[in-house]
Coordinates of C-alpha atoms and ligand atoms in Angstrom, one line a residue:
Chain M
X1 CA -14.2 -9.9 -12.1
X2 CA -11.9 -6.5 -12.9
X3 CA -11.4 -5.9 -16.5
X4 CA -9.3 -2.9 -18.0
X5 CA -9.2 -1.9 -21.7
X6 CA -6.7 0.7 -22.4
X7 CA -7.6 2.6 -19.2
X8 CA -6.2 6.2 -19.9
X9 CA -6.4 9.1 -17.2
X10 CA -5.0 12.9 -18.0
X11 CA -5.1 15.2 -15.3
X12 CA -5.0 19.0 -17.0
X13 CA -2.1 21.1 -15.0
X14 CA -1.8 24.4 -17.2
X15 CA 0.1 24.0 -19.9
X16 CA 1.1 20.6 -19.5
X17 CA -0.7 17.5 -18.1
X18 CA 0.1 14.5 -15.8
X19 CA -0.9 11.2 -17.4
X20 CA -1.4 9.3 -14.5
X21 CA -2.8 6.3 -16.1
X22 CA -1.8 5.3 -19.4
X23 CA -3.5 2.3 -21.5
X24 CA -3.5 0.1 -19.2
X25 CA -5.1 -3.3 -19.9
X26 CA -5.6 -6.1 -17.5
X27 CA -8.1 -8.8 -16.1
X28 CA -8.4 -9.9 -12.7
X29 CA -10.2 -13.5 -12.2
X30 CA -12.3 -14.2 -9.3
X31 CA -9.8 -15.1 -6.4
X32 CA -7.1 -13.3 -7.5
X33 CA -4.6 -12.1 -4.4
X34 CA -2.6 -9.3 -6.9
X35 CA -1.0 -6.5 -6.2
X36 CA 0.2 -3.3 -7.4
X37 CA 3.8 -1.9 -7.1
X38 CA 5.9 1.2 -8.5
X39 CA 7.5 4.3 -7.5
X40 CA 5.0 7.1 -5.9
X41 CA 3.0 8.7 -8.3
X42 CA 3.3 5.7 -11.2
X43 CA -0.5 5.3 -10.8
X44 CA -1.4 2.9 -8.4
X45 CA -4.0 5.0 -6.5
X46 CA -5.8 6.4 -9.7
X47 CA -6.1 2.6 -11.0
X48 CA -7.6 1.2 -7.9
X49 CA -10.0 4.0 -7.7
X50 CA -11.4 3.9 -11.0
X51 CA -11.6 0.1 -10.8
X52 CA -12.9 0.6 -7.1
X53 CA -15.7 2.8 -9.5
X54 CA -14.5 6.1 -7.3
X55 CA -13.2 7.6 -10.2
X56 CA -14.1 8.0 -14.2
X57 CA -11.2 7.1 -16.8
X58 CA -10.5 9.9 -19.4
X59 CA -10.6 7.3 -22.1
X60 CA -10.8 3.3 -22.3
X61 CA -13.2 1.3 -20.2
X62 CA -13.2 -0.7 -16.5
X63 CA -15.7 -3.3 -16.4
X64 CA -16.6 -4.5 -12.6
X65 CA -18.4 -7.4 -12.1
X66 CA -19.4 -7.3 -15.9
X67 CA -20.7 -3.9 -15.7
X68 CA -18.5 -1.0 -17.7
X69 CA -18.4 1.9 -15.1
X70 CA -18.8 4.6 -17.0
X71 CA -22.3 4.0 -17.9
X72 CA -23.2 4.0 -14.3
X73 CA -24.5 7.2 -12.9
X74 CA -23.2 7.7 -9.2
X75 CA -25.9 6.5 -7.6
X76 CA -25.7 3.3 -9.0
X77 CA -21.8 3.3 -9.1
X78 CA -22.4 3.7 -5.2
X79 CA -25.0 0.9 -5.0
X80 CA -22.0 -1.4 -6.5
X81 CA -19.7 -0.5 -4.5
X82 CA -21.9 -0.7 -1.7
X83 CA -22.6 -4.7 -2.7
X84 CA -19.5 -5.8 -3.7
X85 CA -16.5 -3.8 -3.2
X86 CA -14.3 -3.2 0.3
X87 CA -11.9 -0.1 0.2
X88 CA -8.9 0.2 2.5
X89 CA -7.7 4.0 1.6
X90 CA -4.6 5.6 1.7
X91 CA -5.5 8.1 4.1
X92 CA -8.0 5.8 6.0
X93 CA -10.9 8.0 5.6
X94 CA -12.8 7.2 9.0
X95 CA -15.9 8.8 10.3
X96 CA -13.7 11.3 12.8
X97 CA -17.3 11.7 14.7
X98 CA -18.4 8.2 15.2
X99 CA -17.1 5.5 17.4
X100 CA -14.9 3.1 15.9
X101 CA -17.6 0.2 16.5
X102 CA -19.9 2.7 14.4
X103 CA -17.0 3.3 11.7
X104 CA -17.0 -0.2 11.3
X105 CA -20.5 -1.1 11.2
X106 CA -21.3 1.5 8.3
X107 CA -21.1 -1.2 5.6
X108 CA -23.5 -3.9 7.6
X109 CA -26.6 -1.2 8.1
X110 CA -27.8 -1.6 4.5
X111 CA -27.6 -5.5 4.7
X112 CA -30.8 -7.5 6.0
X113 CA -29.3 -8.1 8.9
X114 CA -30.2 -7.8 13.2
X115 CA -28.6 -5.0 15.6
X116 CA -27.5 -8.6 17.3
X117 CA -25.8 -9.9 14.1
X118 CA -24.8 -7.1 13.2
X119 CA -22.5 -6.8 16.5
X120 CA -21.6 -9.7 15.8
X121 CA -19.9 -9.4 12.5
X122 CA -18.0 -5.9 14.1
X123 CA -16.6 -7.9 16.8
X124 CA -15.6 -10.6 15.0
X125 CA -13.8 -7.9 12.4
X126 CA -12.1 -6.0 15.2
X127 CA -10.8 -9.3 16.9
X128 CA -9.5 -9.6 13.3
X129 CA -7.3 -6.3 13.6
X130 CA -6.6 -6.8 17.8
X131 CA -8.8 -3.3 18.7
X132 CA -11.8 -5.2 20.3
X133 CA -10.7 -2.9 23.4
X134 CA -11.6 0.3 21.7
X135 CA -14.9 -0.5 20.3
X136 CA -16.1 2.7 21.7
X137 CA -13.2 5.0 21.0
X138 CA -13.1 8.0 18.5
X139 CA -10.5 8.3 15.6
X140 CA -8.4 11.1 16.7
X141 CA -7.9 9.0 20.1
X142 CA -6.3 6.7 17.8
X143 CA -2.8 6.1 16.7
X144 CA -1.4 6.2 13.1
X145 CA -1.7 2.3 12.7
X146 CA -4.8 1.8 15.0
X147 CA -6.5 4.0 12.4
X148 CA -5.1 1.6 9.5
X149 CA -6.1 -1.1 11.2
X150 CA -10.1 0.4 11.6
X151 CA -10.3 1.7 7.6
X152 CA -9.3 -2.3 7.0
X153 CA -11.6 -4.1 9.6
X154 CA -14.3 -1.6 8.1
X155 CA -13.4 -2.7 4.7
X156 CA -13.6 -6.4 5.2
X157 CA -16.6 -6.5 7.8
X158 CA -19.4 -7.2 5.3
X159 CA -16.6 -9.9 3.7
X160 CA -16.9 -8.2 0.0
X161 CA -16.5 -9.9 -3.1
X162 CA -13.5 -7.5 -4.0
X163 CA -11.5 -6.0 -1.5
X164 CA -9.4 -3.3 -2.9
X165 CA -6.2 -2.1 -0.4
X166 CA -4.2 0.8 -1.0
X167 CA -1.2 0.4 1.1
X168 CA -2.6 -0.9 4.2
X169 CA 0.2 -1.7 6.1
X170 CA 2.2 1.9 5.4
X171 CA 1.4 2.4 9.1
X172 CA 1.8 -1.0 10.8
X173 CA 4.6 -2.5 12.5
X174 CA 5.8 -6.5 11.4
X175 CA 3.1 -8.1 13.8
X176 CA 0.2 -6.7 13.1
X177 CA 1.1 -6.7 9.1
X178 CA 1.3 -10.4 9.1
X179 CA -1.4 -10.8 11.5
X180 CA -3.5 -8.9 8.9
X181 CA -2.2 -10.5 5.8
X182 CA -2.7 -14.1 7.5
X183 CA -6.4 -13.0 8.1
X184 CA -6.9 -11.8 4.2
X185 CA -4.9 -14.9 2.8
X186 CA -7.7 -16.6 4.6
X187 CA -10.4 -15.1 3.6
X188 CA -9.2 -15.2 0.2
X189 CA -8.4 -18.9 0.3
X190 CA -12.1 -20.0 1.9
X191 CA -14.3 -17.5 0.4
X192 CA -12.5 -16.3 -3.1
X193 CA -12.5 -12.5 -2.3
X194 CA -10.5 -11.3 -4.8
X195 CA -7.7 -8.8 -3.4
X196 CA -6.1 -5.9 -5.0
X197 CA -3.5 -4.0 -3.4
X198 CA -1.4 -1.2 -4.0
X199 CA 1.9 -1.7 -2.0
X200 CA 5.5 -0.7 -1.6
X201 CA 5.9 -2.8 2.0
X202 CA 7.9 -6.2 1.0
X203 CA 6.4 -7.9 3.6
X204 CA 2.6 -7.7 1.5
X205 CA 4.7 -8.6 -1.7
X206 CA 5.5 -11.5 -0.3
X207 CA 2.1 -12.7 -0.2
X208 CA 1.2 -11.8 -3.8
X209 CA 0.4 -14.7 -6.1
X210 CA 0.5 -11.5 -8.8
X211 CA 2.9 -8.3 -8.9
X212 CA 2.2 -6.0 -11.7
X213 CA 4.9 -3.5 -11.7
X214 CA 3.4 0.4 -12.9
X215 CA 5.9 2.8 -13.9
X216 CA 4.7 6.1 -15.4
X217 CA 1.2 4.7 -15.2
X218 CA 2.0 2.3 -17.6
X219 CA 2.1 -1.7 -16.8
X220 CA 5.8 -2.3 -16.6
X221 CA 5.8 -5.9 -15.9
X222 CA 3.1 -8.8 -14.6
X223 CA 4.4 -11.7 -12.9
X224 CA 3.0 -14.7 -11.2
X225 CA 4.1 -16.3 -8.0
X226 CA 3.6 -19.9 -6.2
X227 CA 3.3 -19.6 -3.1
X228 CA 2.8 -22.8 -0.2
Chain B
X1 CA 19.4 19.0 23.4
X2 CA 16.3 16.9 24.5
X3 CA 15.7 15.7 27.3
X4 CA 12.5 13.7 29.5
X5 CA 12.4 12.7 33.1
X6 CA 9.7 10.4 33.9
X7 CA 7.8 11.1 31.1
X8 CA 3.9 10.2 31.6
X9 CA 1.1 10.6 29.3
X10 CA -2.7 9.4 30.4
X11 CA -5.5 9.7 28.7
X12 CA -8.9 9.3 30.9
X13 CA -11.4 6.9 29.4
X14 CA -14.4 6.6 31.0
X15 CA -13.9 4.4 33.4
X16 CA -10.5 3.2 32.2
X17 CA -7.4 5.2 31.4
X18 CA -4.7 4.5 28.9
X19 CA -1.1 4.8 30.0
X20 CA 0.1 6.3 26.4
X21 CA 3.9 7.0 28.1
X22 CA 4.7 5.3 31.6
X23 CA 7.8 7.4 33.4
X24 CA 9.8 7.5 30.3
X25 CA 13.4 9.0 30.5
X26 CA 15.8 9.9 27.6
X27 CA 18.7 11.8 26.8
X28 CA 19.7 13.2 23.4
X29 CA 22.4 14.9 22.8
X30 CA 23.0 17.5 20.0
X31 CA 23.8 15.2 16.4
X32 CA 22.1 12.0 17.0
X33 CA 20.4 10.0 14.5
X34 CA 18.1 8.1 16.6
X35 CA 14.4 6.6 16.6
X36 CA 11.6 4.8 18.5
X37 CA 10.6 1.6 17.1
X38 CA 7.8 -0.3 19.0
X39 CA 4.4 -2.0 18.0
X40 CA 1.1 0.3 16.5
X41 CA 0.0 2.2 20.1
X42 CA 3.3 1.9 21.6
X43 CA 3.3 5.3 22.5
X44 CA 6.2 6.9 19.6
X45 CA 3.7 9.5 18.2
X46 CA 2.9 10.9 21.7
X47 CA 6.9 10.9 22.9
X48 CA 7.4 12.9 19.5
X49 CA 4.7 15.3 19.7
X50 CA 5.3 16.3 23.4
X51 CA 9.1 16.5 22.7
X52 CA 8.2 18.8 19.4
X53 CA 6.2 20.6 22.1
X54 CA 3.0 20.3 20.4
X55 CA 1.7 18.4 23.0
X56 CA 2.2 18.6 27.3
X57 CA 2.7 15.3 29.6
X58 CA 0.7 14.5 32.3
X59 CA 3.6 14.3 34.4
X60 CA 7.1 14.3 34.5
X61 CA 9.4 16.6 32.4
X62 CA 10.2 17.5 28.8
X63 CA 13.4 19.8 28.6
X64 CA 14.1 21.0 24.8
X65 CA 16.8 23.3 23.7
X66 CA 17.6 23.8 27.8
X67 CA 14.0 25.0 28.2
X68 CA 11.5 23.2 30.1
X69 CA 8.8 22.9 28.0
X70 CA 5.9 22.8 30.5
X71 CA 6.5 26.5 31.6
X72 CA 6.1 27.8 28.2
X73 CA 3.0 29.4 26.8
X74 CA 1.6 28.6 24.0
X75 CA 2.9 31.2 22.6
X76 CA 6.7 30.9 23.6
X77 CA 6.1 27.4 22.8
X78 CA 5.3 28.0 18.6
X79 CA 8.5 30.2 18.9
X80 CA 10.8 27.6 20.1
X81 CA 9.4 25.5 17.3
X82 CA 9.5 28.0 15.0
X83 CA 13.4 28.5 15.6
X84 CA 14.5 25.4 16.2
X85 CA 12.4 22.4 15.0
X86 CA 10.9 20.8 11.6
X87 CA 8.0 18.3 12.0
X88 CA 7.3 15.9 9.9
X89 CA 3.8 14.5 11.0
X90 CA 2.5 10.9 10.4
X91 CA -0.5 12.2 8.5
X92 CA 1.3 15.1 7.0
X93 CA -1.1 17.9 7.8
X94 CA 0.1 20.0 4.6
X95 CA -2.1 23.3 3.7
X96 CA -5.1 22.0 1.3
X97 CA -5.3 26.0 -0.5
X98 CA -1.8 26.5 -0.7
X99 CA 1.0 25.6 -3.6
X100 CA 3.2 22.5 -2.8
X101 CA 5.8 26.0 -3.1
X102 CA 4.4 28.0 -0.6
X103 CA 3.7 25.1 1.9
X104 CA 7.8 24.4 2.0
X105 CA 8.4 28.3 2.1
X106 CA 5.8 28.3 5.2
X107 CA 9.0 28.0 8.0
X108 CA 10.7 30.4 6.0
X109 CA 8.8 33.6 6.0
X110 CA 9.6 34.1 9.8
X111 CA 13.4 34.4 8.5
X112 CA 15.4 37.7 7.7
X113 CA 15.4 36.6 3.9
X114 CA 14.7 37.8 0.7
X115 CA 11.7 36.4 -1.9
X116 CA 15.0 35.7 -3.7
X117 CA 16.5 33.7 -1.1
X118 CA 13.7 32.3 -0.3
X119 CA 13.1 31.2 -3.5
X120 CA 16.1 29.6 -4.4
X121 CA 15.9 27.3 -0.5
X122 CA 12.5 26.2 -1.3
X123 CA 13.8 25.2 -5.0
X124 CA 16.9 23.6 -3.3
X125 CA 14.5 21.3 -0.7
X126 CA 12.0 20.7 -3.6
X127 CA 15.1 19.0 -5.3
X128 CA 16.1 16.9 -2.9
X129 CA 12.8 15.6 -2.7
X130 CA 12.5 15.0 -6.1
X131 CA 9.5 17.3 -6.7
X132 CA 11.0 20.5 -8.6
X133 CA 8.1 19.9 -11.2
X134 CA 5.7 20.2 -9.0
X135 CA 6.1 23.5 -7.6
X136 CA 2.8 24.7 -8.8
X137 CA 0.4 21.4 -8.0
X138 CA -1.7 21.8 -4.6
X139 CA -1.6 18.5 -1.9
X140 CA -5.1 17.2 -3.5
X141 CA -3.1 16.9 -7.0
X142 CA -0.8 14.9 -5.3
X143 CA 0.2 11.0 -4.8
X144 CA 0.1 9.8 -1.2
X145 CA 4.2 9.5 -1.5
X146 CA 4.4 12.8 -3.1
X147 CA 2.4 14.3 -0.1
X148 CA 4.6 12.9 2.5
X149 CA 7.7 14.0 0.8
X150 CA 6.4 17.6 0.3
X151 CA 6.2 17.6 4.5
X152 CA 9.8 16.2 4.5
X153 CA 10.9 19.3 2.5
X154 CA 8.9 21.5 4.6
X155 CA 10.2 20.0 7.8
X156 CA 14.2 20.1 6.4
X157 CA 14.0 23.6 4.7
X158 CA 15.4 25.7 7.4
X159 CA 18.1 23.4 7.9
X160 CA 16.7 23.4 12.5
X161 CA 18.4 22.6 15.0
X162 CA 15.7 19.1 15.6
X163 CA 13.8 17.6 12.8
X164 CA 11.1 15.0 14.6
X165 CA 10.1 12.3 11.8
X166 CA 6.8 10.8 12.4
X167 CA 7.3 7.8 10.3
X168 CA 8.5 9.4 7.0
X169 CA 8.9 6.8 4.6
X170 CA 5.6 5.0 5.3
X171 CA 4.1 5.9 1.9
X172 CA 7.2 5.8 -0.1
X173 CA 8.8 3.3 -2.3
X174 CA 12.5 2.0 -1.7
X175 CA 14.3 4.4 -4.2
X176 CA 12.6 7.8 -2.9
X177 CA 13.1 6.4 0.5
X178 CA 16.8 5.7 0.1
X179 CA 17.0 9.2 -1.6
X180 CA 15.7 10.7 1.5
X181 CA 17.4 9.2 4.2
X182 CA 20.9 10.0 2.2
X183 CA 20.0 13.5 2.7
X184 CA 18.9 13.5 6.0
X185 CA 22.0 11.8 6.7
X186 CA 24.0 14.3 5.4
X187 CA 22.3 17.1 7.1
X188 CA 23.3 15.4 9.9
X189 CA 26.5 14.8 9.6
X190 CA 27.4 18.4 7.7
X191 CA 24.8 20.2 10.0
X192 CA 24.7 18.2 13.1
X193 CA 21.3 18.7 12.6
X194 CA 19.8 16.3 15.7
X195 CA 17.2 13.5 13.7
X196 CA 14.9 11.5 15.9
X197 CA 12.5 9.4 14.0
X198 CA 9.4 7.3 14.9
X199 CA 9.4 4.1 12.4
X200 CA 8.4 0.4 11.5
X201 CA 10.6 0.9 8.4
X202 CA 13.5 -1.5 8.6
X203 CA 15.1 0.6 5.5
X204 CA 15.5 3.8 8.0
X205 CA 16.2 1.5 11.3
X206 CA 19.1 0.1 9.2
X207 CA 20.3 4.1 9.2
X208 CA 20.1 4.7 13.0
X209 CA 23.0 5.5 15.1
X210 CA 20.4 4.7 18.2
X211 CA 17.9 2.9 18.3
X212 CA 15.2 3.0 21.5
X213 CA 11.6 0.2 20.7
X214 CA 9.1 1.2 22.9
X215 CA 6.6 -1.2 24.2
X216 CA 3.3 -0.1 26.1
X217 CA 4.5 3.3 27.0
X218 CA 7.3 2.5 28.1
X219 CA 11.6 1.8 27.1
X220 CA 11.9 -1.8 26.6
X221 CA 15.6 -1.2 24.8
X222 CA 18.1 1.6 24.0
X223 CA 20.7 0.4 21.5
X224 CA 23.4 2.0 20.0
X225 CA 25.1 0.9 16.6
X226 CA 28.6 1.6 14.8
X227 CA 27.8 3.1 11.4
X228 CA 30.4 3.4 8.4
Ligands
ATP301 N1 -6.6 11.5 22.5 C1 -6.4 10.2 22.9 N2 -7.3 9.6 23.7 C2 -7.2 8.4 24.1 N3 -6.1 7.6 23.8 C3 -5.2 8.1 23.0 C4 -5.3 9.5 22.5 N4 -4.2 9.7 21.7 C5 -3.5 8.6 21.6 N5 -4.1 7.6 22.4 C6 -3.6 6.3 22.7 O1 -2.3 6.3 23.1 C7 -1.5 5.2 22.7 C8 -0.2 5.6 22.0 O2 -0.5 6.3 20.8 P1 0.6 6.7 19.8 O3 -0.1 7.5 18.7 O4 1.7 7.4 20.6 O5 1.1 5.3 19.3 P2 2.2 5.0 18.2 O6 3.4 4.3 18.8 O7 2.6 6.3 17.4 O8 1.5 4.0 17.2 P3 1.5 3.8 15.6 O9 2.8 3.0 15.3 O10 0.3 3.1 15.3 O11 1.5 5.2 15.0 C9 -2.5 4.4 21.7 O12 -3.0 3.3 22.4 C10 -3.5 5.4 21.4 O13 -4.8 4.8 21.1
ATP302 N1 -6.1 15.7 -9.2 C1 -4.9 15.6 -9.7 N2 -4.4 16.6 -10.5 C2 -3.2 16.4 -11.1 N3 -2.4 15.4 -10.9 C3 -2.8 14.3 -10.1 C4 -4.1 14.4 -9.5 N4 -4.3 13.3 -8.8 C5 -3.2 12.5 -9.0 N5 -2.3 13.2 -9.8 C6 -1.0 12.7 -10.3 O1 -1.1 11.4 -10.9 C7 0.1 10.7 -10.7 C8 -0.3 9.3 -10.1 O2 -0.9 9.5 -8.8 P1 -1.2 8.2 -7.9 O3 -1.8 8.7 -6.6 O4 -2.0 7.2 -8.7 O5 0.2 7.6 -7.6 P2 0.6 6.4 -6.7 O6 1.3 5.3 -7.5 O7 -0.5 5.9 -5.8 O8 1.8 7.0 -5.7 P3 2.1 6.7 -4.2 O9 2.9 5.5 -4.1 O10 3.0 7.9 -3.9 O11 0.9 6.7 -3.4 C9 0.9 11.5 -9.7 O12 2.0 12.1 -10.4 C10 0.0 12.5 -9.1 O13 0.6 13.7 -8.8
MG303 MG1 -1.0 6.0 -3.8
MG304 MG1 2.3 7.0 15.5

C-alpha cells in the first residue's frame, strides 16, 4: 500500500547540505500498524510526508496506493490524499478560526454524505478522543494535548485507508495515550487501516507490530513484533 | 520566589464556564526542581503562564520575585520577565524570519554585553543543546525536536533567576532528553537557578525534587522526593 525505492531527500544549506532522507527502501502491506523511531532530526517527518504525498523526494520513488507520487501534479496528489490518507501533524495544524466540530468535519464535506450523518461520524470521532464537550470551542481555547487530540479525531473521522501519525501522543498524558492507541488498534484490527507513525513515546512502541529504527535518514534497523 | 494564594482562572463560555485553576495555593522557594503533572486540561499550562506573568488570574494572587504580579503593567510585567525568567513554551513560539542564532541571542541584547560576549553565550547554549551546526538554519529548516530544543536554549541562555518549562521534552527522543535534563540539572544545582516544569514525561518526573499532579484545576498531591 506504501512502497519506497531508494527515497533520497537533500535540503541545500549554503555550502553544505542536510540529507535528510537517504535511500531509503521499504514496503508497507495493507494493515500494517508500523512505526518510525530515531533521534530528532534522523528523518522521520520528511519520510512520512513524502509518503503522506506532502512532499517530493529529490531522487528515488514513493508509490501510494500503486501510484508513484511524483507524477502527480498537486491537484491530484491532493485528491489522494483527500481519498485515502489521514494525517496527524507534528504541530497539529488546526483551522485556528473554525470550531473544533468544524476542524473535524473538514475531511467528511467532500464525501456523499448528509449534514445528519455527517454529525454523526464527528461525534462519534470526538467521543473517540473524550472532547465531545467542546464541540463548539476554538483552538486557541484549547490546551496543548486537547489540540493533539482534535488534529487526530480529524485525521481518523472519515476512517482512511492510511493513517499516517507523527508523534501523536508528544502532548498527551498516559490515559488518554492508551485511550487513543486502544481506539487505532481497533480500527486497525476491524477495518485494516494501515498506520504509520513517527514516535519517540514508549508507550506507542509498544503497540507496534513494526519498528523501523532511522538514524541519519537512513533505515537502521526493521524489526517485527507479536503482540496478543 | 513564587508564590499563589487561591489561585482562580475562569474562562466564560457561553452559557457554561470552565474552572481552568480552582483556589490553587503554592509555595516555591528559590532552587527547586519541581513540576505539575496532571491529565491533558488539568490546568498546568495556565498555572505556568500566569506564574511567568504572561497571563493574569481571575482571582486570587500570583507573587513572583516578591512582586505581586496583578499590580504590574504590562509594561513592568515584560521587565520582570525580561530580568528574571526564561520560558520555554509548549508550542515553542520561536521567530519564523530570524536565525536559530539570533532567536537564542534574543534575551540577550537587553544585557550590558558585548557582540563578543554575546556571541560566545549563544555558542555555549547552542552546545548544550546539541545544535552548534545549526547556527545559521531558520525554525522552518528545522525537525520538530530541533525546534523545541532551540526554545530550551533560548529560555536557559541568561542563566535567570526562573526558567518555566512547558513540557520540554515532548518532541524529543530519550538521548537528547537525558542530555537536557543533565544540564538543567546542573544549572540548578551550580546556579540555584529555580526549574518548575509542566510534564507527562516520566523521564523528567523521575528528575523532580517535587512533584505537585494537578487534577481539574486544582492540587490533588504535592510530593517531595530524596534525589542522589
Ligand atoms: N482561552 C480559553 N478559553 C476557554 N478555555 C480555555 C482557554 N484556555 C484554556 N482553556 C481551558 O482551560 C483548561 C486548562 O488548560 P491548560 O492549557 O492549562 O491545560 P494543561 O494542563 O496544560 O493541558 P495539556 O497537558 O493538554 O497541555 C482546559 O480545559 C482548556 O480547554
Ligand atoms: N527545509 C529544510 N531545510 C533544511 N533542512 C531541513 C529542512 N527540513 C528538515 N530539515 C532537516 O532534515 C533533517 C530531518 O528532519 P525531520 O523533521 O525529518 O526529523 P525528525 O526525525 O522528524 O526529527 P524530530 O524527532 O525532531 O521530529 C533535520 O536535520 C532537519 O533539520
Ligand atoms: Mg519530526
Ligand atoms: Mg499544557
Amino acid at each position: 500500500v506504501i512502497q519506497t525505492i531508494d527515497l533520497t531527500k537533500i535540503y541545500p544549506m549554503g555550502e553544505h547540505h542536510i540529507t535528510a532522507l537517504n535511500r531509503v527502501t521499504l514496503t508497507f502491506t495493507r494493515g500494517e500498524f508500523a512505526g518510525l523511531v530515531g533521534p530528532s532530526g534522523s528523518g522521520k517527518t520528511t519520510l512520512l510526508n513524502i509518503v503522506g504525498t506532502l512532499d517530493t523526494p529529490t531522487s528515488g520513488q514513493a508509490i501510494v496506493m500503486g501510484t508513484e507520487t511524483s507524477a502527480l501534479t498537486s491537484l491530484e496528489a491532493a485528491r489522494l490524499r483527500r481519498q485515502h490518507i489521514g494525517f496527524i501533524f507534528q504541530t497539529f495544524n488546526l483551522f485556528p478560526v473554525y470550531t473544533v466540530f468544524e476542524n473535524v468535519e473538514f475531511p467528511l464535506l467532500l464525501l456523499n454524505l448528509s449534514p445528519a450523518e455527517r454529525r454523526q461520524r464527528v461525534m462519534e470521532a470526538l467521543d473517540w478522543v473524550g472532547l465531545a464537550d467542546r464541540a463548539r470551542s476554538r483552538p486557541t481555547q484549547l490546551s496543548g494535548g486537547q489540540s493533539q487530540r482534535v488534529a487526530i479525531a480529524r485525521a481518523i473521522v472519515k476512517k482512511p485507508s492510511i493513517v499516517i501519525a507523527d508523534e501523536p501522543t508528544a502532548n498527551l498524558d498516559a490515559e488518554n495515550s492508551y485511550n487513543i492507541l486502544d481506539i487505532m488498534l481497533r480500527l486497525n484490527r476491524e477495518l485494516s487501516i494501515t498506520f504509520l507513525f513517527a514516535t519517540h513515546d514508549e508507550k506507542v512502541i509498544r503497540y507496534l507490530r513494526r519498528k523501523i529504527t532511522l538514524f541519519d535518514g537512513r533505515v537502521a534497523r526493521d524489526e517485527l513484533f507479536e503482540q496478543p
